[in-house]
Tab-separated table of C-alpha atoms in Angstrom:
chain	number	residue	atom	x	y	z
A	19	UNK	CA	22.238	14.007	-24.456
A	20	UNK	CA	25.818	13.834	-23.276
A	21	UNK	CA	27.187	10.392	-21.787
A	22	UNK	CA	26.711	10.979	-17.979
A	23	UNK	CA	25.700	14.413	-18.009
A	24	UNK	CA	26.456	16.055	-14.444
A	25	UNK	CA	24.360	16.099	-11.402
A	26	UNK	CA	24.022	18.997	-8.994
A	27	UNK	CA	22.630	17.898	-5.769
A	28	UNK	CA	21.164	20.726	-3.501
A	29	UNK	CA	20.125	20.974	-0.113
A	30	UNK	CA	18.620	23.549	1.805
A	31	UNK	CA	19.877	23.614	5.527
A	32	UNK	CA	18.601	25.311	8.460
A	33	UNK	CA	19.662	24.435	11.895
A	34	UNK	CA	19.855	20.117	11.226
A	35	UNK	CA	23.795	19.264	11.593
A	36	UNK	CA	23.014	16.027	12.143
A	37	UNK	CA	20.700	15.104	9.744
A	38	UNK	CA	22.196	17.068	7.420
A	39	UNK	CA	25.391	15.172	7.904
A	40	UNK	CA	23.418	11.966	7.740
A	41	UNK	CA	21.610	13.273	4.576
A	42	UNK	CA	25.829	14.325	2.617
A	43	UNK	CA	27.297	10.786	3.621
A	44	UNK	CA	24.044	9.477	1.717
A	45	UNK	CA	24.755	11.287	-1.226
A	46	UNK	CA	28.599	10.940	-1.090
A	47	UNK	CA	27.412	6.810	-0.953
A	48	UNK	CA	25.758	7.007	-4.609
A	49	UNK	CA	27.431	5.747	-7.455
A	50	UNK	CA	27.346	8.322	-10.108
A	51	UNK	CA	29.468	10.740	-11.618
A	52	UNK	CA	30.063	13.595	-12.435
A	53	UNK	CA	28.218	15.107	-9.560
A	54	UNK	CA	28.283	17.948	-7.201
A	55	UNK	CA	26.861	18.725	-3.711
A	56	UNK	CA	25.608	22.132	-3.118
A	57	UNK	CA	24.275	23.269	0.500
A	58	UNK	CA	22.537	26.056	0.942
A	59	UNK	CA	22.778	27.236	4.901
A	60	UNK	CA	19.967	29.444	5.318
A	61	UNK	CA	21.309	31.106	8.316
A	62	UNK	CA	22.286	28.023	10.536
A	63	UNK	CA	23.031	28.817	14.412
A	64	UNK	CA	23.919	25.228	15.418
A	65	UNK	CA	27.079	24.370	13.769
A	66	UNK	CA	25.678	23.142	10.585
A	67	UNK	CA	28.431	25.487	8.694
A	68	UNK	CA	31.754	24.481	10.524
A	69	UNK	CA	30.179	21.118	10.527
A	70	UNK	CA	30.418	20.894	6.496
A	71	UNK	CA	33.460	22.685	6.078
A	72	UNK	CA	35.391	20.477	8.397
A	73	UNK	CA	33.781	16.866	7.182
A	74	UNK	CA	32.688	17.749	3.685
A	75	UNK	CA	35.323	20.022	2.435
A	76	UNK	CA	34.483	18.440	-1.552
A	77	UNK	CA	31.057	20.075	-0.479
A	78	UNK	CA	30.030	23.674	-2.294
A	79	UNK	CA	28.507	25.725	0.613
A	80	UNK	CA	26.745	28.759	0.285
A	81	UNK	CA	26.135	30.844	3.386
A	82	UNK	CA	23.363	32.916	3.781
A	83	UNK	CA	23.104	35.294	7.085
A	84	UNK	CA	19.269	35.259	7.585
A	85	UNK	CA	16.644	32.465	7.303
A	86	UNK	CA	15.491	33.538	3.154
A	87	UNK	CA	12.409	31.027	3.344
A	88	UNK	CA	12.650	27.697	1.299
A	89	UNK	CA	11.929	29.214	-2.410
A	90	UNK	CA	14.792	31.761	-2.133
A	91	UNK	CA	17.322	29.267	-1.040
A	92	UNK	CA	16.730	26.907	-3.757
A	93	UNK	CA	16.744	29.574	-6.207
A	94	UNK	CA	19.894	30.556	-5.187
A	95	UNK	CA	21.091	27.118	-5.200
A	96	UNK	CA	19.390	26.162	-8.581
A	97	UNK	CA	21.676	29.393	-9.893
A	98	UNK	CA	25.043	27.880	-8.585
A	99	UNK	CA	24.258	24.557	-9.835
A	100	UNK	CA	26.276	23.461	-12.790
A	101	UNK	CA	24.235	19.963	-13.777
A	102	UNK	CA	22.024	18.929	-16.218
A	103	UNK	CA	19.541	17.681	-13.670
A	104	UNK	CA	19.163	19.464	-10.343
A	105	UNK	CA	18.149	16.765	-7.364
A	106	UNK	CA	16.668	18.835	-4.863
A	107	UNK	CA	17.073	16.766	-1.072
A	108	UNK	CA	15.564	18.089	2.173
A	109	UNK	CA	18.547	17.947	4.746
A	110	UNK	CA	16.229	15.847	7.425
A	111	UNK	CA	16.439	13.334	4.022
A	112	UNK	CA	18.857	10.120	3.219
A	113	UNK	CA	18.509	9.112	-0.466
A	114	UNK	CA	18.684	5.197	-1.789
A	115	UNK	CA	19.631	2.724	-2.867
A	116	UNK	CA	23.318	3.414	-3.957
A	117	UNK	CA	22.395	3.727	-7.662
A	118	UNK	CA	19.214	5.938	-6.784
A	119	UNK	CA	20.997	9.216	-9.291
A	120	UNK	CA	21.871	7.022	-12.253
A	121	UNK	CA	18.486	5.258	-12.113
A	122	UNK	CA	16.574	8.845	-12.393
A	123	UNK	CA	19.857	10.032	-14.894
A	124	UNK	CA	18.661	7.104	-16.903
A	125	UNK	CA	14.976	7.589	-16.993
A	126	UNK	CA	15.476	11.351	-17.902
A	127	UNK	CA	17.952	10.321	-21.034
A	128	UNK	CA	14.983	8.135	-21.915
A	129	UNK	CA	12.276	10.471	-22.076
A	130	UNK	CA	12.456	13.516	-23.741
A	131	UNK	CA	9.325	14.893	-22.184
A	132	UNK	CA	10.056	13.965	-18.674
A	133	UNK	CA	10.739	17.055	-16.711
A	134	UNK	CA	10.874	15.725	-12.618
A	135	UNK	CA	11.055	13.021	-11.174
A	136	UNK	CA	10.270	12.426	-7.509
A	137	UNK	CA	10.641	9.650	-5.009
A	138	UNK	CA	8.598	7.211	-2.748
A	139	UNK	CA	8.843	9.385	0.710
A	140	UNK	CA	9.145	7.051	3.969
A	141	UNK	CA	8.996	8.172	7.630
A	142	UNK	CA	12.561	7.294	9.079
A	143	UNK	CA	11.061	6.410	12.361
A	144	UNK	CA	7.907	4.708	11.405
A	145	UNK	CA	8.071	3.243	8.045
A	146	UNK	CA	4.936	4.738	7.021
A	147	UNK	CA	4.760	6.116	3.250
A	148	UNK	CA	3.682	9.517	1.876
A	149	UNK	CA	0.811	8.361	-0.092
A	150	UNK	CA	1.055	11.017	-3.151
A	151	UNK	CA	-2.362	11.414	-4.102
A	152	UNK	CA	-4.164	7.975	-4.705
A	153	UNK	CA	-4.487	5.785	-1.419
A	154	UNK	CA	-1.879	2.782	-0.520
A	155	UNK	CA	-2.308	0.931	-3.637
A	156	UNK	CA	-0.394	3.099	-6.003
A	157	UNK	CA	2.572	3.111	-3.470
A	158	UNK	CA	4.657	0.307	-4.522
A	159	UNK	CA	4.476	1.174	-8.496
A	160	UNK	CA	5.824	3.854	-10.710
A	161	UNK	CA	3.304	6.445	-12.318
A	162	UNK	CA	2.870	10.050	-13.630
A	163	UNK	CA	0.598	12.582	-11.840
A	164	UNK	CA	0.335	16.284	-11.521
A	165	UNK	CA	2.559	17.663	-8.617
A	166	UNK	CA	5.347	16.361	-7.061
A	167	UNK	CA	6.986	16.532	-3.437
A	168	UNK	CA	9.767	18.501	-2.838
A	169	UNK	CA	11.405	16.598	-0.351
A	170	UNK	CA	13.615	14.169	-3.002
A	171	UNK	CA	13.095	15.542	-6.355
A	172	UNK	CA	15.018	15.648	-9.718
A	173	UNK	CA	14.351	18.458	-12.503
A	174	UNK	CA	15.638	18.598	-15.914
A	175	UNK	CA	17.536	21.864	-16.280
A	176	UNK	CA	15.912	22.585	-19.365
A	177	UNK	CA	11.894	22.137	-17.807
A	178	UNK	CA	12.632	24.306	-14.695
A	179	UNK	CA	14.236	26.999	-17.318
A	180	UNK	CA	11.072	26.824	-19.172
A	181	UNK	CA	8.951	26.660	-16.388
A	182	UNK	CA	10.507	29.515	-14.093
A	183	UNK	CA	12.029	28.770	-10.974
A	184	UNK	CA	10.286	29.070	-7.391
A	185	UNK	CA	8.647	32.207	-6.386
A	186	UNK	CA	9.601	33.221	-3.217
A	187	UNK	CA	7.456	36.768	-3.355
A	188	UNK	CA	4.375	34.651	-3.380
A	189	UNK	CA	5.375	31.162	-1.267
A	190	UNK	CA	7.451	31.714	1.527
A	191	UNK	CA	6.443	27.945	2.723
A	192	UNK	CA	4.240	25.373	1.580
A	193	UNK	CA	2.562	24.714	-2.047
A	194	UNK	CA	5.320	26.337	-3.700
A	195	UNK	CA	5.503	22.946	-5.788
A	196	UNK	CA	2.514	22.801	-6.807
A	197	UNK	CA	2.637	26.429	-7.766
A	198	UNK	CA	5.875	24.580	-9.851
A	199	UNK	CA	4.342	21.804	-11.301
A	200	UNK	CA	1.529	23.950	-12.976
A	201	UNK	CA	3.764	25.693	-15.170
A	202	UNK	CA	6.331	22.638	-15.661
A	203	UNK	CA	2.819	20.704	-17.225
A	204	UNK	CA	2.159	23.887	-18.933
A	205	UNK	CA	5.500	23.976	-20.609
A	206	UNK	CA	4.956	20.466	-21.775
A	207	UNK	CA	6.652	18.156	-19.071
A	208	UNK	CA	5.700	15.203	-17.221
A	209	UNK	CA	6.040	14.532	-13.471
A	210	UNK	CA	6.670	11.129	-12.497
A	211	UNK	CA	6.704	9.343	-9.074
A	212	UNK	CA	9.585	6.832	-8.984
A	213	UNK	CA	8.437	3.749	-6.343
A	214	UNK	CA	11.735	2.012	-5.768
A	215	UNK	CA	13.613	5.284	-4.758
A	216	UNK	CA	13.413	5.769	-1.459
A	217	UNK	CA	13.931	9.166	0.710
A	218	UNK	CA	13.579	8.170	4.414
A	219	UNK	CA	12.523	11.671	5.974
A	220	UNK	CA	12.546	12.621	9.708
A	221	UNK	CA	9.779	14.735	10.796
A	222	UNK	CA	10.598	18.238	11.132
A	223	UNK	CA	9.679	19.920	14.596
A	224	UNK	CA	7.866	22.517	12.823
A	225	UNK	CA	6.149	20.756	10.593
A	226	UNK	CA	4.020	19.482	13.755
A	227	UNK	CA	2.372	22.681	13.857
A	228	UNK	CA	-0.812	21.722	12.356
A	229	UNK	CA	-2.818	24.509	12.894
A	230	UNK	CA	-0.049	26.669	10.644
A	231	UNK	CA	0.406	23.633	8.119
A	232	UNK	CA	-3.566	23.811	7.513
A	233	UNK	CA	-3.614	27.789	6.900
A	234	UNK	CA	-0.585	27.538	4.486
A	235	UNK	CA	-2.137	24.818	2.439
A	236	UNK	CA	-5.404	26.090	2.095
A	237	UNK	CA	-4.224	29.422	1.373
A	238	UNK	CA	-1.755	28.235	-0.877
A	239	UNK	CA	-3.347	26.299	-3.327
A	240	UNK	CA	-5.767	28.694	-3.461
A	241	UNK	CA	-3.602	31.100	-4.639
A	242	UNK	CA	-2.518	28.558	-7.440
A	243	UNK	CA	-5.778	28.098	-8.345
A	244	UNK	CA	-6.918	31.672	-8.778
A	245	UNK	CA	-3.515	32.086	-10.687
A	246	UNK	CA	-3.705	29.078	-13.279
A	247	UNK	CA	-7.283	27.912	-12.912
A	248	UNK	CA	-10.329	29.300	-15.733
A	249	UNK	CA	-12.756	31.323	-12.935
A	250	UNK	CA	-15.285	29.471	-12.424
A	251	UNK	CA	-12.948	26.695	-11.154
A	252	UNK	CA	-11.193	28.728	-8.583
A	253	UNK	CA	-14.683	30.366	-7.321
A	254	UNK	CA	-16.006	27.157	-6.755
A	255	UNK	CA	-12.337	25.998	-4.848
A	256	UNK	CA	-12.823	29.350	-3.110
A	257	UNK	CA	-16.376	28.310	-1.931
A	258	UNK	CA	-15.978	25.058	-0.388
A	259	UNK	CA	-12.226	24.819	0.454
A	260	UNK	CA	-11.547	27.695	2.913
A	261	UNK	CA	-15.046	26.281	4.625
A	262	UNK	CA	-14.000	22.976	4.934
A	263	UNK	CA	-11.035	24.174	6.524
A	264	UNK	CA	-12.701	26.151	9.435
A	265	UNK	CA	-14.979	23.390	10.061
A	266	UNK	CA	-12.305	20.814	9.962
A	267	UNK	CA	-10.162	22.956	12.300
A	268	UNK	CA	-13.345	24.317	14.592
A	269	UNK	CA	-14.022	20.804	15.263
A	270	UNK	CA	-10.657	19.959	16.356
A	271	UNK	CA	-11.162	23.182	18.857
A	272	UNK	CA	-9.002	25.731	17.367
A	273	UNK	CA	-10.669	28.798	17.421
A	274	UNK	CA	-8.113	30.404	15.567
A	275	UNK	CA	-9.255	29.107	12.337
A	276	UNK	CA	-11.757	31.947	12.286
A	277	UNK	CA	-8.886	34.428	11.979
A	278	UNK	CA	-7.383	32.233	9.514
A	279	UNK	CA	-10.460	31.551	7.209
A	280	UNK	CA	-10.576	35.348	7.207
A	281	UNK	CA	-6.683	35.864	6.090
A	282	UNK	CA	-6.919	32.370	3.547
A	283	UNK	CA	-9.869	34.535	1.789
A	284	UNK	CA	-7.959	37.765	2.160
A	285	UNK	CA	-4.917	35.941	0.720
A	286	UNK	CA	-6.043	35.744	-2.969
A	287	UNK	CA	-5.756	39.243	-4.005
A	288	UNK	CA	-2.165	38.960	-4.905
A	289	UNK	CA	-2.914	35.623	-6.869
A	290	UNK	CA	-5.547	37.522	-8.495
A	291	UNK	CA	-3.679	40.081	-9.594
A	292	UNK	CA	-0.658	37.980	-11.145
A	293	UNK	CA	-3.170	36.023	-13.276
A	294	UNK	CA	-1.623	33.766	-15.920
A	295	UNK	CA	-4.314	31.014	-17.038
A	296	UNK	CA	-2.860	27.897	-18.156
A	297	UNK	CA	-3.627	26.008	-21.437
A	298	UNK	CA	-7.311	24.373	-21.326
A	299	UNK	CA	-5.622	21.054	-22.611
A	300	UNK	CA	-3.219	21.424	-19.082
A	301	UNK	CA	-6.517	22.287	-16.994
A	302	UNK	CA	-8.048	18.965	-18.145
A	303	UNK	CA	-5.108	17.452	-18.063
A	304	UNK	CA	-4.316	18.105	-14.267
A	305	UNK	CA	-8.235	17.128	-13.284
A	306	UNK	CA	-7.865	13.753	-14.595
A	307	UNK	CA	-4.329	13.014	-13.166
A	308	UNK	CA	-5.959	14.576	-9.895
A	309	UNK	CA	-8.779	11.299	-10.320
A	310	UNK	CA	-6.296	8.579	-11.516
A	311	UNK	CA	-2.567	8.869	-12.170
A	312	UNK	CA	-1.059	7.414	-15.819
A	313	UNK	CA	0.612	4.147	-14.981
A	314	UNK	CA	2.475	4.155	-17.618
A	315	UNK	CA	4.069	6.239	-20.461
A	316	UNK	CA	1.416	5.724	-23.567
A	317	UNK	CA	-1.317	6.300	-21.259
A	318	UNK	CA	0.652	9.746	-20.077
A	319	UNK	CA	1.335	10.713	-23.598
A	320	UNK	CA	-2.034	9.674	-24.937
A	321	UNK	CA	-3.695	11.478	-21.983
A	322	UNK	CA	-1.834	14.680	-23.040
A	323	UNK	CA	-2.561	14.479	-26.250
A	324	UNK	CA	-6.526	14.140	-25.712
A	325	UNK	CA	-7.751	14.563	-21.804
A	326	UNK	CA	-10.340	13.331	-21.088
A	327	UNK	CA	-13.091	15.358	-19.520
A	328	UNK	CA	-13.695	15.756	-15.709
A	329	UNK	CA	-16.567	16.003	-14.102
A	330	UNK	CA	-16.395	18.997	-11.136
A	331	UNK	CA	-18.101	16.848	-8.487
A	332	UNK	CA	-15.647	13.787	-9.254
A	333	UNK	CA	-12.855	16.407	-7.845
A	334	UNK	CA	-14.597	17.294	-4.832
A	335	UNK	CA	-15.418	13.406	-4.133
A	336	UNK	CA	-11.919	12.937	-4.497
A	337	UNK	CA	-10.576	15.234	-2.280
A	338	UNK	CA	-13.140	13.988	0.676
A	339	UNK	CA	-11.952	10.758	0.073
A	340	UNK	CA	-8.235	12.358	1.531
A	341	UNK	CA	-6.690	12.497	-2.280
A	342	UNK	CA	-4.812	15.144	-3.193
């Protein structure tokens, strides 16, 4: 690997300007080089456009006309991008501490076989922590798992080239990392959550739309499943998940989860009929990262080279105890 090999930073913008100009001066504060900023306005009616051109003129903008949906955008930003490593940021998103990019740039150069790395998520007005996956006492420490958040993310060039990009035909919004870090596993990659960066994140207006936010995950992963997943796994997903849905959302009085349970079911076909089954070894390997993350790198390698076996009803305890 080169000495400092170059960074492209991207960020997908939609109608912030003033997080998005909080989220550039965070960037612009980091202390690597060579990197580049890329924004990718995804059809912006506020200002976001004149606001980058007149205070971030060192700033590569790409201007799309029409909102193309979160996979598209990043695609096309991915395809500008000149770097070795591609740090994906959410534009409601500031990025520390100042040396967050060579810290990641570091832990890349010394891992071969690391393939994203994504950071500890914190709401910027309450404090409170995206717990990814395993309950508040794997916050504060670094570890590898199975899917990562897209919010503050780095990816090796050479994983996501492997892997395949984002697939905007089949995830317009939401799981469409997931969907990701399937085939980056696959291809022989780790994922690994990084505790001491931080990404303070405000809380999109949209994203408060929980009844949507349920649907799309559901559905979603799902459709990952009955992509990747041997068949009796994602009949099994297919049986209990969309159920607990409706009764989660029935209970909480929204009687449109009866349409929705109907559409999450309807859904699969397409995921069906791009089938591309993974590797056993990655099956196993993703059910016993699902129980208990690696907390360190042996235990990650040794892991991949001999998963241990998964019970199915250790899954579905874990995911009524709120994991992942």
């Amino acid at each position: 690997m080169v000495t400092n090999p170059t960074v492209s930073v991207i960020i997908l913008s939609y109608n912030r300007r003033d997080d998005l100009r909080e989220s550039l001066r965070s960037i612009g504060d980091q202390d690597y080089e060579p990197l580049e900023t890329i924004v990718f306005d995804n059809g912006s009616t506020d200002g976001s456009v004149d606001m980058v051109k007149a205070q971030f003129p060192l700033v590569r903008l790409i201007e799309s006309h029409e909102n193309l949906g979160a996979c598209t955008g990043r695609n096309r930003a991915f395809e500008a991008a000149r770097g070795d490593f591609i740090f994906q940021m959410d534009n409601d998103a500031t990025i520390s501490p100042r040396g967050a990019v060579r810290t990641m740039v570091n832990r890349f150069a010394a891992e071969a076989d690391l393939g994203v790395i994504f950071t500890r998520i914190e709401d910027a007005a309450t404090g409170c922590v995206y717990r990814p996956g395993y309950g508040a006492a794997y916050l504060d420490g670094d570890f590898y798992t199975w899917r990562f958040h897209g919010c503050a993310a780095m990816i090796r060039r050479e994983a996501i080239a492997k892997a395949g990009y984002y697939l905007p035909d089949e995830f317009f919004r939401a799981a469409e990392e997931n969907d990701l870090s399937v085939r980056v596993l696959d291809a022989g990659y780790n994922i690994l959550y990084a505790a001491m960066i931080v990404a303070k994140h405000k809380l999109s207006p949209r994203a408060r739309d929980t009844r949507e936010i349920s649907f799309l995950t559901v559905r979603n992963n799902l459709r990952v499943a009955w992509k990747f997943y041997p068949l009796t796994r994602a009949l099994l997903l297919t049986l209990w998940r969309p159920l607990h849905y409706l009764a989660v959302r029935l209970a909480s009085g929204d009687l449109t989860a009866l349409s929705g349970f109907v559409r999450i079911l309807a859904g699969q076909a397409n995921a069906i009929r791009r089938r591309r089954p993974i590797k056993p070894a990655t099956m196993r390997l993703i059910d016993a990262l699902t129980v208990a993350p690696a907390s360190d790198l042996a235990r990650m390698r040794a892991m991949r080279e001999n998963p241990p076996g998964v019970g199915i009803m250790s899954l579905v305890a874990k995911r009524f105890r709120g994991g992942r």
